[in-house]
């Protein structure tokens, strides 16, 4: 009995030993599985948190001044490099994975023992990539959120009107010069002033006096007498339009701006940049939208370019109106017939009439541009009610520039387009890539005026990153992870 009892206990002991070894193996396997899952989960959480931290390092001045979200990869150092961002990401990953238990926590053990082995940036998108589309799509998004889709309806209406009248493309100068050449080529009759001396009878065309004034500087005529014009000058080679650019991976799978989005971009430019009428005190150049159009190195030249371009648009519009107004055409014709009759050359009457109408339109156009620079409005296409100079007033138009019946608020002129509206029309004539990079020139100029951003570069600004990290554990595990994030 004793022996049988001992054998029975022995069999139970062996059974329990075998069972416990299996259970222990299973338990250890479960622990290792849990450790592996924990490492993977910790890696994913650390990567997400670290990427969030990287994208929280957007340039504050860019957001405050231009409502743009970009990471400045120089971090104020002047050295734009993705290695800087990769180093920041590695620091964040280290903080979120590696535990420093310290002496005080000797009873605590790090069950994951994770270490960041490597962090690298695989792909990234710079603001200047794809001809500036990366920057532009953020600008467009801002205006859409601020004003909605109805914003472009009014601008589209003005653009259609300008296109119908061919205001932006018609070469009114060539037409005027061709008509004047025909007059100049006509041989005028002569009168005898001596026994063998003859003198050509002058035509005394009133348009000649107006045309002679075209050679004067128009800027002094259209700006206020007490206006203080900016002489601010830049070195263009310091800015993104003119220097060699860094490049990234481009938009990749993200869509760029559509044709309709260009109108929203014009709105962004007028919303964020100053003009002669509405300058920004903190800006490097005071006439910023004028720089977008002309691209000159100083404010004065940019303003002159815009004034001359506005003058051509207004002259074209005024010529279109004058040639459609029978009353004004008849007045010019009567004067032309009188002059032709005096010199006995009736064939000149039509040419002189056209010259008078061109001169009349020019005088009215100088007045229009002066009103625009004074912050008033001028209709795209005028009517008899909004026309300023009479035929006699044309001859002394320089003295009559300040004598306006429409300067009072609430008059007919209040229904027209502002200086900014005309600038927006002019923006449609500038190459898309050109004005996009000029806009980034202006952003660089102004951001560099702020503390810590003296070497700011738009081609060092990132809004998309694809990063990869490798995490190891002293327990023999390795975890590789890739994440990509962007602002828009």
Tab-separated table of C-alpha atoms in Angstrom:
chain	number	residue	atom	x	y	z
A	1	UNK	CA	0.000	0.000	0.000
A	2	UNK	CA	2.760	2.351	0.881
A	3	UNK	CA	4.506	1.751	-2.366
A	4	UNK	CA	1.415	2.251	-4.447
A	5	UNK	CA	0.635	5.469	-2.661
A	6	UNK	CA	4.104	6.837	-3.420
A	7	UNK	CA	3.756	5.931	-7.090
A	8	UNK	CA	0.419	7.694	-7.275
A	9	UNK	CA	1.843	10.932	-5.823
A	10	UNK	CA	4.764	10.729	-8.206
A	11	UNK	CA	2.510	10.577	-11.251
A	12	UNK	CA	0.677	13.701	-10.118
A	13	UNK	CA	3.938	15.575	-9.610
A	14	UNK	CA	5.140	14.739	-13.114
A	15	UNK	CA	1.795	15.753	-14.588
A	16	UNK	CA	1.867	19.109	-12.814
A	17	UNK	CA	5.457	19.730	-13.905
A	18	UNK	CA	4.577	19.043	-17.535
A	19	UNK	CA	1.459	21.215	-17.313
A	20	UNK	CA	3.278	24.083	-15.685
A	21	UNK	CA	6.036	24.037	-18.312
A	22	UNK	CA	3.443	24.279	-21.070
A	23	UNK	CA	1.565	27.027	-19.240
A	24	UNK	CA	4.801	28.895	-18.531
A	25	UNK	CA	5.793	28.699	-22.189
A	26	UNK	CA	2.387	29.998	-23.189
A	27	UNK	CA	2.574	32.727	-20.578
A	28	UNK	CA	6.015	33.839	-21.721
A	29	UNK	CA	4.861	33.772	-25.335
A	30	UNK	CA	1.919	35.972	-24.411
A	31	UNK	CA	4.249	38.340	-22.592
A	32	UNK	CA	6.538	38.584	-25.610
A	33	UNK	CA	3.539	39.100	-27.883
A	34	UNK	CA	2.277	41.832	-25.612
A	35	UNK	CA	5.727	43.412	-25.578
A	36	UNK	CA	5.898	43.317	-29.375
A	37	UNK	CA	2.427	44.867	-29.691
A	38	UNK	CA	3.289	47.474	-27.091
A	39	UNK	CA	6.463	48.418	-28.946
A	40	UNK	CA	4.530	48.724	-32.206
A	41	UNK	CA	1.771	50.779	-30.546
A	42	UNK	CA	4.281	52.949	-28.705
A	43	UNK	CA	6.171	53.519	-31.955
A	44	UNK	CA	3.026	54.556	-33.802
A	45	UNK	CA	1.917	56.879	-30.993
A	46	UNK	CA	5.390	58.390	-30.693
A	47	UNK	CA	5.579	58.948	-34.474
A	48	UNK	CA	2.157	60.595	-34.619
A	49	UNK	CA	2.835	62.812	-31.610
A	50	UNK	CA	6.265	63.766	-32.967
A	51	UNK	CA	4.869	64.623	-36.401
A	52	UNK	CA	2.196	66.747	-34.741
A	53	UNK	CA	4.955	68.508	-32.842
A	54	UNK	CA	6.916	69.122	-36.043
A	55	UNK	CA	3.875	70.648	-37.757
A	56	UNK	CA	3.213	72.781	-34.682
A	57	UNK	CA	6.539	74.521	-35.421
A	58	UNK	CA	5.067	76.587	-38.280
A	59	UNK	CA	6.506	80.045	-38.795
A	60	UNK	CA	4.416	82.392	-36.610
A	61	UNK	CA	5.088	85.503	-38.701
A	62	UNK	CA	3.914	83.773	-41.873
A	63	UNK	CA	0.662	82.888	-40.173
A	64	UNK	CA	0.158	86.290	-38.589
A	65	UNK	CA	0.900	88.368	-41.665
A	66	UNK	CA	-0.166	86.094	-44.523
A	67	UNK	CA	-2.341	83.318	-43.033
A	68	UNK	CA	0.031	80.663	-44.367
A	69	UNK	CA	1.075	77.457	-42.611
A	70	UNK	CA	4.660	76.500	-43.418
A	71	UNK	CA	7.513	75.017	-41.406
A	72	UNK	CA	10.654	77.118	-41.761
A	73	UNK	CA	13.362	74.449	-42.001
A	74	UNK	CA	16.027	76.947	-40.962
A	75	UNK	CA	14.327	77.472	-37.606
A	76	UNK	CA	15.707	81.003	-37.577
A	77	UNK	CA	19.286	79.912	-38.207
A	78	UNK	CA	19.468	81.000	-41.844
A	79	UNK	CA	20.420	77.465	-42.920
A	80	UNK	CA	17.403	75.899	-44.631
A	81	UNK	CA	17.796	72.111	-44.673
A	82	UNK	CA	15.517	69.118	-44.186
A	83	UNK	CA	18.230	67.650	-41.975
A	84	UNK	CA	17.217	70.263	-39.385
A	85	UNK	CA	13.632	69.031	-39.457
A	86	UNK	CA	14.774	65.397	-39.309
A	87	UNK	CA	16.839	66.223	-36.227
A	88	UNK	CA	13.852	67.899	-34.577
A	89	UNK	CA	11.737	64.861	-35.379
A	90	UNK	CA	14.347	62.519	-33.889
A	91	UNK	CA	14.436	64.561	-30.689
A	92	UNK	CA	10.655	64.364	-30.379
A	93	UNK	CA	10.721	60.617	-31.110
A	94	UNK	CA	13.390	60.113	-28.451
A	95	UNK	CA	11.380	62.060	-25.876
A	96	UNK	CA	8.329	59.938	-26.614
A	97	UNK	CA	9.992	56.497	-26.648
A	98	UNK	CA	13.104	56.306	-24.491
A	99	UNK	CA	12.544	56.301	-20.739
A	100	UNK	CA	15.042	57.771	-18.288
A	101	UNK	CA	14.031	56.053	-15.048
A	102	UNK	CA	16.787	57.536	-12.923
A	103	UNK	CA	18.254	56.315	-9.631
A	104	UNK	CA	15.129	57.216	-7.678
A	105	UNK	CA	13.138	54.716	-9.714
A	106	UNK	CA	15.449	51.695	-9.184
A	107	UNK	CA	12.446	49.520	-8.424
A	108	UNK	CA	10.899	50.313	-11.814
A	109	UNK	CA	11.911	48.482	-14.931
A	110	UNK	CA	11.529	49.582	-18.553
A	111	UNK	CA	9.747	46.596	-20.079
A	112	UNK	CA	10.082	47.967	-23.650
A	113	UNK	CA	13.630	49.392	-23.618
A	114	UNK	CA	13.061	51.262	-26.898
A	115	UNK	CA	15.688	53.313	-28.681
A	116	UNK	CA	15.431	55.559	-31.752
A	117	UNK	CA	17.972	54.251	-34.223
A	118	UNK	CA	17.269	56.403	-37.274
A	119	UNK	CA	14.911	59.125	-38.539
A	120	UNK	CA	14.869	60.386	-42.106
A	121	UNK	CA	12.693	62.548	-44.363
A	122	UNK	CA	11.792	60.651	-47.529
A	123	UNK	CA	9.689	63.254	-49.316
A	124	UNK	CA	8.791	66.885	-48.665
A	125	UNK	CA	7.036	69.740	-50.432
A	126	UNK	CA	8.406	73.285	-50.507
A	127	UNK	CA	6.308	76.415	-50.937
A	128	UNK	CA	8.069	77.118	-54.227
A	129	UNK	CA	7.509	73.690	-55.784
A	130	UNK	CA	5.548	73.295	-59.035
A	131	UNK	CA	6.043	76.939	-60.049
A	132	UNK	CA	4.744	78.138	-56.691
A	133	UNK	CA	1.516	76.106	-56.786
A	134	UNK	CA	2.120	74.887	-53.224
A	135	UNK	CA	2.079	78.442	-51.895
A	136	UNK	CA	-0.774	79.447	-54.182
A	137	UNK	CA	-3.131	76.655	-53.109
A	138	UNK	CA	-2.841	77.777	-49.476
A	139	UNK	CA	-3.545	81.382	-50.503
A	140	UNK	CA	-6.589	80.316	-52.513
A	141	UNK	CA	-7.882	78.179	-49.651
A	142	UNK	CA	-7.644	81.151	-47.291
A	143	UNK	CA	-9.668	83.449	-49.577
A	144	UNK	CA	-12.309	80.785	-50.221
A	145	UNK	CA	-12.762	80.275	-46.490
A	146	UNK	CA	-12.867	84.020	-45.848
A	147	UNK	CA	-15.203	85.186	-48.615
A	148	UNK	CA	-16.796	82.118	-50.206
A	149	UNK	CA	-17.401	81.354	-53.865
A	150	UNK	CA	-19.475	84.498	-54.421
A	151	UNK	CA	-16.281	86.544	-54.180
A	152	UNK	CA	-15.311	86.022	-57.819
A	153	UNK	CA	-18.668	86.898	-59.379
A	154	UNK	CA	-18.093	90.668	-59.348
A	155	UNK	CA	-14.547	90.325	-60.636
A	156	UNK	CA	-15.700	87.998	-63.414
A	157	UNK	CA	-18.258	90.599	-64.463
A	158	UNK	CA	-15.584	93.287	-64.790
A	159	UNK	CA	-13.285	90.919	-66.651
A	160	UNK	CA	-16.052	90.091	-69.111
A	161	UNK	CA	-16.740	93.781	-69.683
A	162	UNK	CA	-13.052	94.470	-70.252
A	163	UNK	CA	-12.802	91.542	-72.666
A	164	UNK	CA	-15.893	92.621	-74.615
A	165	UNK	CA	-14.413	96.104	-75.120
A	166	UNK	CA	-10.901	94.697	-75.697
A	167	UNK	CA	-9.549	97.079	-73.065
A	168	UNK	CA	-6.537	95.003	-72.044
A	169	UNK	CA	-5.240	93.993	-75.468
A	170	UNK	CA	-6.208	96.713	-77.927
A	171	UNK	CA	-3.223	98.802	-79.060
A	172	UNK	CA	-4.766	102.258	-78.948
A	173	UNK	CA	-1.334	103.905	-79.221
A	174	UNK	CA	-0.662	102.327	-82.601
A	175	UNK	CA	-4.071	103.428	-83.881
A	176	UNK	CA	-3.468	106.994	-82.721
A	177	UNK	CA	0.018	107.100	-84.220
A	178	UNK	CA	-1.212	105.713	-87.533
A	179	UNK	CA	-3.889	108.406	-87.745
A	180	UNK	CA	-1.378	111.122	-86.845
A	181	UNK	CA	1.061	109.828	-89.465
A	182	UNK	CA	-1.640	110.118	-92.108
A	183	UNK	CA	-2.151	113.758	-91.100
A	184	UNK	CA	1.586	114.471	-91.072
A	185	UNK	CA	2.023	112.893	-94.512
A	186	UNK	CA	-0.622	115.157	-96.025
A	187	UNK	CA	0.944	118.105	-97.808
A	188	UNK	CA	-0.558	121.339	-96.527
A	189	UNK	CA	-1.105	124.365	-98.789
A	190	UNK	CA	1.457	127.179	-98.713
A	191	UNK	CA	1.215	130.929	-98.699
A	192	UNK	CA	3.675	133.404	-100.116
A	193	UNK	CA	5.544	135.455	-97.514
A	194	UNK	CA	8.123	137.042	-99.807
A	195	UNK	CA	9.068	137.356	-103.413
A	196	UNK	CA	10.387	133.798	-103.513
A	197	UNK	CA	9.497	132.508	-100.049
A	198	UNK	CA	6.532	130.320	-99.231
A	199	UNK	CA	5.287	129.157	-95.847
A	200	UNK	CA	3.105	126.154	-95.085
A	201	UNK	CA	-0.294	127.124	-93.690
A	202	UNK	CA	-0.523	125.577	-90.179
A	203	UNK	CA	-3.376	123.195	-89.491
A	204	UNK	CA	-3.722	124.412	-85.885
A	205	UNK	CA	-5.182	121.108	-84.794
A	206	UNK	CA	-6.144	121.393	-81.088
A	207	UNK	CA	-5.176	117.739	-80.661
A	208	UNK	CA	-1.521	118.694	-81.217
A	209	UNK	CA	-1.338	120.564	-77.926
A	210	UNK	CA	-2.745	117.609	-76.021
A	211	UNK	CA	-0.450	115.180	-77.825
A	212	UNK	CA	2.567	117.342	-76.980
A	213	UNK	CA	1.724	117.004	-73.280
A	214	UNK	CA	2.131	113.230	-73.567
A	215	UNK	CA	5.877	113.764	-73.478
A	216	UNK	CA	5.643	115.210	-69.989
A	217	UNK	CA	5.843	113.030	-66.921
A	218	UNK	CA	2.272	111.974	-66.221
A	219	UNK	CA	2.986	110.914	-62.629
A	220	UNK	CA	3.141	114.532	-61.444
A	221	UNK	CA	-0.256	115.185	-63.039
A	222	UNK	CA	-2.112	112.248	-61.505
A	223	UNK	CA	-0.753	112.409	-57.943
A	224	UNK	CA	-1.737	115.007	-55.376
A	225	UNK	CA	0.456	118.087	-55.133
A	226	UNK	CA	1.326	117.323	-51.520
A	227	UNK	CA	1.842	113.589	-52.096
A	228	UNK	CA	5.049	112.120	-50.681
A	229	UNK	CA	6.056	109.302	-53.022
A	230	UNK	CA	8.109	106.355	-51.847
A	231	UNK	CA	11.644	105.921	-53.170
A	232	UNK	CA	12.172	102.540	-51.496
A	233	UNK	CA	14.570	100.329	-53.459
A	234	UNK	CA	15.434	96.627	-53.220
A	235	UNK	CA	18.186	94.353	-54.529
A	236	UNK	CA	16.146	91.878	-56.562
A	237	UNK	CA	18.858	89.227	-56.606
A	238	UNK	CA	18.227	88.583	-52.898
A	239	UNK	CA	14.723	87.266	-53.495
A	240	UNK	CA	13.167	84.060	-54.730
A	241	UNK	CA	12.247	85.272	-58.237
A	242	UNK	CA	15.859	85.916	-59.130
A	243	UNK	CA	18.031	83.483	-57.179
A	244	UNK	CA	18.528	79.738	-57.514
A	245	UNK	CA	15.744	77.846	-55.737
A	246	UNK	CA	15.765	74.698	-53.656
A	247	UNK	CA	13.321	72.039	-54.823
A	248	UNK	CA	11.252	69.422	-53.068
A	249	UNK	CA	9.022	66.570	-54.155
A	250	UNK	CA	6.238	68.774	-55.529
A	251	UNK	CA	2.520	68.467	-54.893
A	252	UNK	CA	2.610	64.677	-55.400
A	253	UNK	CA	-0.967	63.356	-55.143
A	254	UNK	CA	-2.429	66.711	-54.091
A	255	UNK	CA	-4.246	68.834	-56.667
A	256	UNK	CA	-2.976	72.236	-57.744
A	257	UNK	CA	-5.038	75.335	-58.464
A	258	UNK	CA	-7.621	75.307	-61.235
A	259	UNK	CA	-8.207	78.098	-63.747
A	260	UNK	CA	-11.059	79.483	-61.651
A	261	UNK	CA	-8.796	79.524	-58.597
A	262	UNK	CA	-6.674	82.222	-60.258
A	263	UNK	CA	-9.433	84.736	-59.493
A	264	UNK	CA	-9.288	83.804	-55.814
A	265	UNK	CA	-5.515	84.203	-55.924
A	266	UNK	CA	-5.919	87.759	-57.243
A	267	UNK	CA	-8.159	88.370	-54.264
A	268	UNK	CA	-5.474	87.072	-51.920
A	269	UNK	CA	-2.896	89.407	-53.449
A	270	UNK	CA	-5.143	92.442	-52.979
A	271	UNK	CA	-6.067	91.272	-49.474
A	272	UNK	CA	-2.520	90.788	-48.204
A	273	UNK	CA	-0.404	93.321	-50.100
A	274	UNK	CA	-0.398	97.096	-50.067
A	275	UNK	CA	-0.938	99.546	-52.922
A	276	UNK	CA	-0.330	103.225	-53.554
A	277	UNK	CA	-3.840	103.961	-52.301
A	278	UNK	CA	-3.652	101.550	-49.328
A	279	UNK	CA	0.019	101.101	-48.371
A	280	UNK	CA	1.146	98.845	-45.528
A	281	UNK	CA	3.354	100.689	-43.091
A	282	UNK	CA	5.356	97.603	-42.095
A	283	UNK	CA	6.072	96.524	-45.674
A	284	UNK	CA	9.521	96.759	-47.288
A	285	UNK	CA	8.147	98.101	-50.565
A	286	UNK	CA	5.201	100.448	-50.128
A	287	UNK	CA	3.612	99.813	-53.525
A	288	UNK	CA	3.479	96.047	-53.355
A	289	UNK	CA	0.768	95.139	-55.864
A	290	UNK	CA	2.448	97.558	-58.250
A	291	UNK	CA	5.606	95.439	-57.819
A	292	UNK	CA	3.609	92.298	-58.642
A	293	UNK	CA	2.656	93.945	-61.931
A	294	UNK	CA	5.853	95.715	-62.929
A	295	UNK	CA	8.627	93.856	-61.098
A	296	UNK	CA	10.887	96.925	-60.903
A	297	UNK	CA	13.504	97.440	-58.200
A	298	UNK	CA	11.935	100.535	-56.658
A	299	UNK	CA	8.529	101.875	-55.740
A	300	UNK	CA	8.712	104.872	-58.052
A	301	UNK	CA	9.319	102.838	-61.207
A	302	UNK	CA	6.617	100.348	-60.258
A	303	UNK	CA	4.104	103.152	-59.742
A	304	UNK	CA	5.040	104.805	-63.043
A	305	UNK	CA	4.547	101.531	-64.895
A	306	UNK	CA	1.125	100.982	-63.366
A	307	UNK	CA	0.028	104.584	-63.998
A	308	UNK	CA	0.977	104.324	-67.662
A	309	UNK	CA	-0.807	100.988	-67.976
A	310	UNK	CA	-3.934	102.357	-66.310
A	311	UNK	CA	-3.774	105.342	-68.622
A	312	UNK	CA	-3.855	103.023	-71.646
A	313	UNK	CA	-6.827	101.081	-70.279
A	314	UNK	CA	-8.765	104.246	-69.557
A	315	UNK	CA	-7.802	105.765	-72.926
A	316	UNK	CA	-9.054	102.675	-74.729
A	317	UNK	CA	-12.324	102.702	-72.795
A	318	UNK	CA	-12.798	106.419	-73.418
A	319	UNK	CA	-12.083	106.069	-77.128
A	320	UNK	CA	-14.694	103.314	-77.320
A	321	UNK	CA	-17.202	105.608	-75.632
A	322	UNK	CA	-16.418	108.708	-77.716
A	323	UNK	CA	-16.752	106.834	-80.997
A	324	UNK	CA	-20.150	105.605	-79.863
A	325	UNK	CA	-21.492	108.993	-78.677
A	326	UNK	CA	-23.006	110.750	-81.672
A	327	UNK	CA	-23.196	114.123	-79.934
A	328	UNK	CA	-19.506	114.213	-79.042
A	329	UNK	CA	-18.530	112.826	-82.440
A	330	UNK	CA	-20.546	115.610	-84.100
A	331	UNK	CA	-18.801	118.261	-81.973
A	332	UNK	CA	-15.382	116.917	-82.977
A	333	UNK	CA	-16.470	116.692	-86.613
A	334	UNK	CA	-17.689	120.310	-86.668
A	335	UNK	CA	-14.351	121.538	-85.345
A	336	UNK	CA	-12.447	119.357	-87.823
A	337	UNK	CA	-14.520	120.619	-90.764
A	338	UNK	CA	-13.826	124.203	-89.739
A	339	UNK	CA	-10.063	123.584	-89.641
A	340	UNK	CA	-10.129	121.736	-92.959
A	341	UNK	CA	-12.120	124.524	-94.582
A	342	UNK	CA	-9.627	127.148	-93.411
A	343	UNK	CA	-6.742	125.410	-95.164
A	344	UNK	CA	-8.985	124.246	-98.005
A	345	UNK	CA	-8.273	120.537	-97.552
A	346	UNK	CA	-11.654	118.884	-96.878
A	347	UNK	CA	-10.053	115.443	-97.183
A	348	UNK	CA	-8.307	116.095	-93.859
A	349	UNK	CA	-11.568	116.556	-91.964
A	350	UNK	CA	-12.058	112.884	-91.073
A	351	UNK	CA	-8.447	112.409	-89.947
A	352	UNK	CA	-8.565	115.567	-87.820
A	353	UNK	CA	-11.852	114.473	-86.254
A	354	UNK	CA	-10.299	111.162	-85.222
A	355	UNK	CA	-7.217	112.972	-83.834
A	356	UNK	CA	-9.453	115.241	-81.764
A	357	UNK	CA	-11.367	112.255	-80.377
A	358	UNK	CA	-8.109	110.519	-79.422
A	359	UNK	CA	-6.824	113.679	-77.705
A	360	UNK	CA	-10.142	114.135	-75.932
A	361	UNK	CA	-10.008	110.539	-74.675
A	362	UNK	CA	-6.443	111.039	-73.426
A	363	UNK	CA	-7.330	114.173	-71.460
A	364	UNK	CA	-10.258	112.337	-69.870
A	365	UNK	CA	-8.006	109.378	-69.088
A	366	UNK	CA	-5.484	111.494	-67.184
A	367	UNK	CA	-8.372	112.795	-65.117
A	368	UNK	CA	-9.640	109.245	-64.525
A	369	UNK	CA	-6.275	107.977	-63.293
A	370	UNK	CA	-5.929	110.933	-60.948
A	371	UNK	CA	-9.303	110.119	-59.427
A	372	UNK	CA	-8.300	106.478	-58.971
A	373	UNK	CA	-5.068	107.439	-57.205
A	374	UNK	CA	-7.085	109.713	-54.943
A	375	UNK	CA	-9.102	106.693	-53.793
A	376	UNK	CA	-12.200	107.407	-55.876
A	377	UNK	CA	-13.995	105.214	-58.385
A	378	UNK	CA	-14.189	105.347	-62.160
A	379	UNK	CA	-16.669	103.270	-64.204
A	380	UNK	CA	-15.111	100.796	-66.587
A	381	UNK	CA	-17.261	102.161	-69.419
A	382	UNK	CA	-18.393	105.771	-69.123
A	383	UNK	CA	-21.670	107.431	-69.997
A	384	UNK	CA	-22.619	111.041	-70.658
A	385	UNK	CA	-23.384	111.455	-66.949
A	386	UNK	CA	-19.953	110.245	-65.825
A	387	UNK	CA	-17.934	112.039	-68.520
A	388	UNK	CA	-15.862	114.917	-67.153
A	389	UNK	CA	-14.232	117.138	-69.825
A	390	UNK	CA	-16.066	118.996	-72.525
A	391	UNK	CA	-14.387	119.611	-75.883
A	392	UNK	CA	-13.183	123.057	-74.795
A	393	UNK	CA	-11.986	121.699	-71.452
A	394	UNK	CA	-9.785	119.222	-73.316
A	395	UNK	CA	-7.462	122.050	-74.406
A	396	UNK	CA	-6.713	123.068	-70.818
A	397	UNK	CA	-7.197	119.669	-69.207
A	398	UNK	CA	-4.147	119.984	-66.944
A	399	UNK	CA	-5.727	122.945	-65.162
A	400	UNK	CA	-9.066	121.142	-64.912
A	401	UNK	CA	-7.857	117.938	-63.325
A	402	UNK	CA	-8.916	119.041	-59.845
A	403	UNK	CA	-12.187	120.625	-60.962
A	404	UNK	CA	-14.491	117.618	-60.757
A	405	UNK	CA	-18.248	117.473	-60.505
A	406	UNK	CA	-17.964	113.816	-59.452
A	407	UNK	CA	-15.602	114.048	-56.504
A	408	UNK	CA	-18.364	114.240	-53.924
A	409	UNK	CA	-19.172	111.015	-52.153
A	410	UNK	CA	-22.358	109.395	-53.364
A	411	UNK	CA	-22.061	110.786	-56.886
A	412	UNK	CA	-22.219	108.724	-60.061
A	413	UNK	CA	-18.521	107.971	-59.710
A	414	UNK	CA	-19.194	105.920	-56.573
A	415	UNK	CA	-20.611	103.131	-58.759
A	416	UNK	CA	-17.362	102.525	-60.634
A	417	UNK	CA	-14.248	100.493	-60.018
A	418	UNK	CA	-11.644	101.374	-57.416
A	419	UNK	CA	-7.892	101.558	-57.927
A	420	UNK	CA	-7.630	98.059	-56.467
A	421	UNK	CA	-10.247	96.744	-58.897
A	422	UNK	CA	-8.245	98.076	-61.832
A	423	UNK	CA	-5.081	96.519	-60.417
A	424	UNK	CA	-6.892	93.203	-60.236
A	425	UNK	CA	-7.744	93.504	-63.917
A	426	UNK	CA	-4.106	94.224	-64.662
A	427	UNK	CA	-3.077	91.116	-62.715
A	428	UNK	CA	-4.825	89.017	-65.349
A	429	UNK	CA	-2.261	90.239	-67.907
A	430	UNK	CA	0.792	89.033	-65.944
A	431	UNK	CA	2.173	85.517	-66.342
A	432	UNK	CA	0.885	83.291	-63.510
A	433	UNK	CA	4.284	82.000	-62.456
A	434	UNK	CA	5.780	85.494	-62.567
A	435	UNK	CA	3.242	87.065	-60.226
A	436	UNK	CA	3.284	84.035	-57.917
A	437	UNK	CA	7.036	84.314	-57.347
A	438	UNK	CA	6.870	88.096	-57.084
A	439	UNK	CA	4.318	87.590	-54.305
A	440	UNK	CA	6.810	85.340	-52.534
A	441	UNK	CA	9.471	88.038	-53.044
A	442	UNK	CA	7.267	90.422	-51.080
A	443	UNK	CA	6.664	87.848	-48.360
A	444	UNK	CA	10.415	87.310	-47.974
A	445	UNK	CA	10.993	91.066	-47.787
A	446	UNK	CA	8.499	91.566	-44.985
A	447	UNK	CA	9.179	88.414	-42.963
A	448	UNK	CA	12.889	89.283	-42.928
A	449	UNK	CA	12.037	92.496	-41.107
A	450	UNK	CA	10.849	90.493	-38.076
A	451	UNK	CA	13.025	89.289	-35.207
A	452	UNK	CA	14.660	85.912	-35.813
A	453	UNK	CA	13.749	85.770	-39.493
A	454	UNK	CA	16.496	87.903	-41.000
A	455	UNK	CA	17.506	85.141	-43.462
A	456	UNK	CA	14.014	83.800	-44.181
A	457	UNK	CA	13.562	81.973	-47.503
A	458	UNK	CA	10.342	80.772	-49.090
A	459	UNK	CA	12.182	77.837	-50.660
A	460	UNK	CA	13.010	76.680	-47.138
A	461	UNK	CA	9.340	76.433	-46.136
A	462	UNK	CA	7.627	73.028	-46.023
A	463	UNK	CA	3.944	72.087	-45.832
A	464	UNK	CA	4.176	68.309	-46.508
A	465	UNK	CA	6.537	65.723	-45.001
A	466	UNK	CA	6.853	61.960	-45.391
A	467	UNK	CA	9.137	60.681	-42.641
A	468	UNK	CA	10.454	57.238	-41.691
A	469	UNK	CA	11.813	56.077	-38.339
A	470	UNK	CA	13.503	52.914	-37.087
A	471	UNK	CA	13.010	51.902	-33.428
A	472	UNK	CA	14.913	49.087	-31.760
A	473	UNK	CA	14.544	47.354	-28.395
A	474	UNK	CA	17.233	45.671	-26.295
A	475	UNK	CA	14.924	42.668	-26.202
A	476	UNK	CA	15.775	42.046	-29.831
A	477	UNK	CA	12.919	43.731	-31.653
A	478	UNK	CA	12.966	46.350	-34.420
A	479	UNK	CA	10.067	48.455	-35.661
A	480	UNK	CA	10.053	50.549	-38.860
A	481	UNK	CA	7.353	53.132	-39.442
A	482	UNK	CA	6.504	55.716	-42.103
A	483	UNK	CA	4.074	58.613	-41.760
A	484	UNK	CA	3.164	61.549	-43.987
A	485	UNK	CA	1.419	64.742	-42.899
A	486	UNK	CA	0.514	68.041	-44.551
A	487	UNK	CA	-1.342	71.230	-43.646
A	488	UNK	CA	-3.721	71.195	-46.642
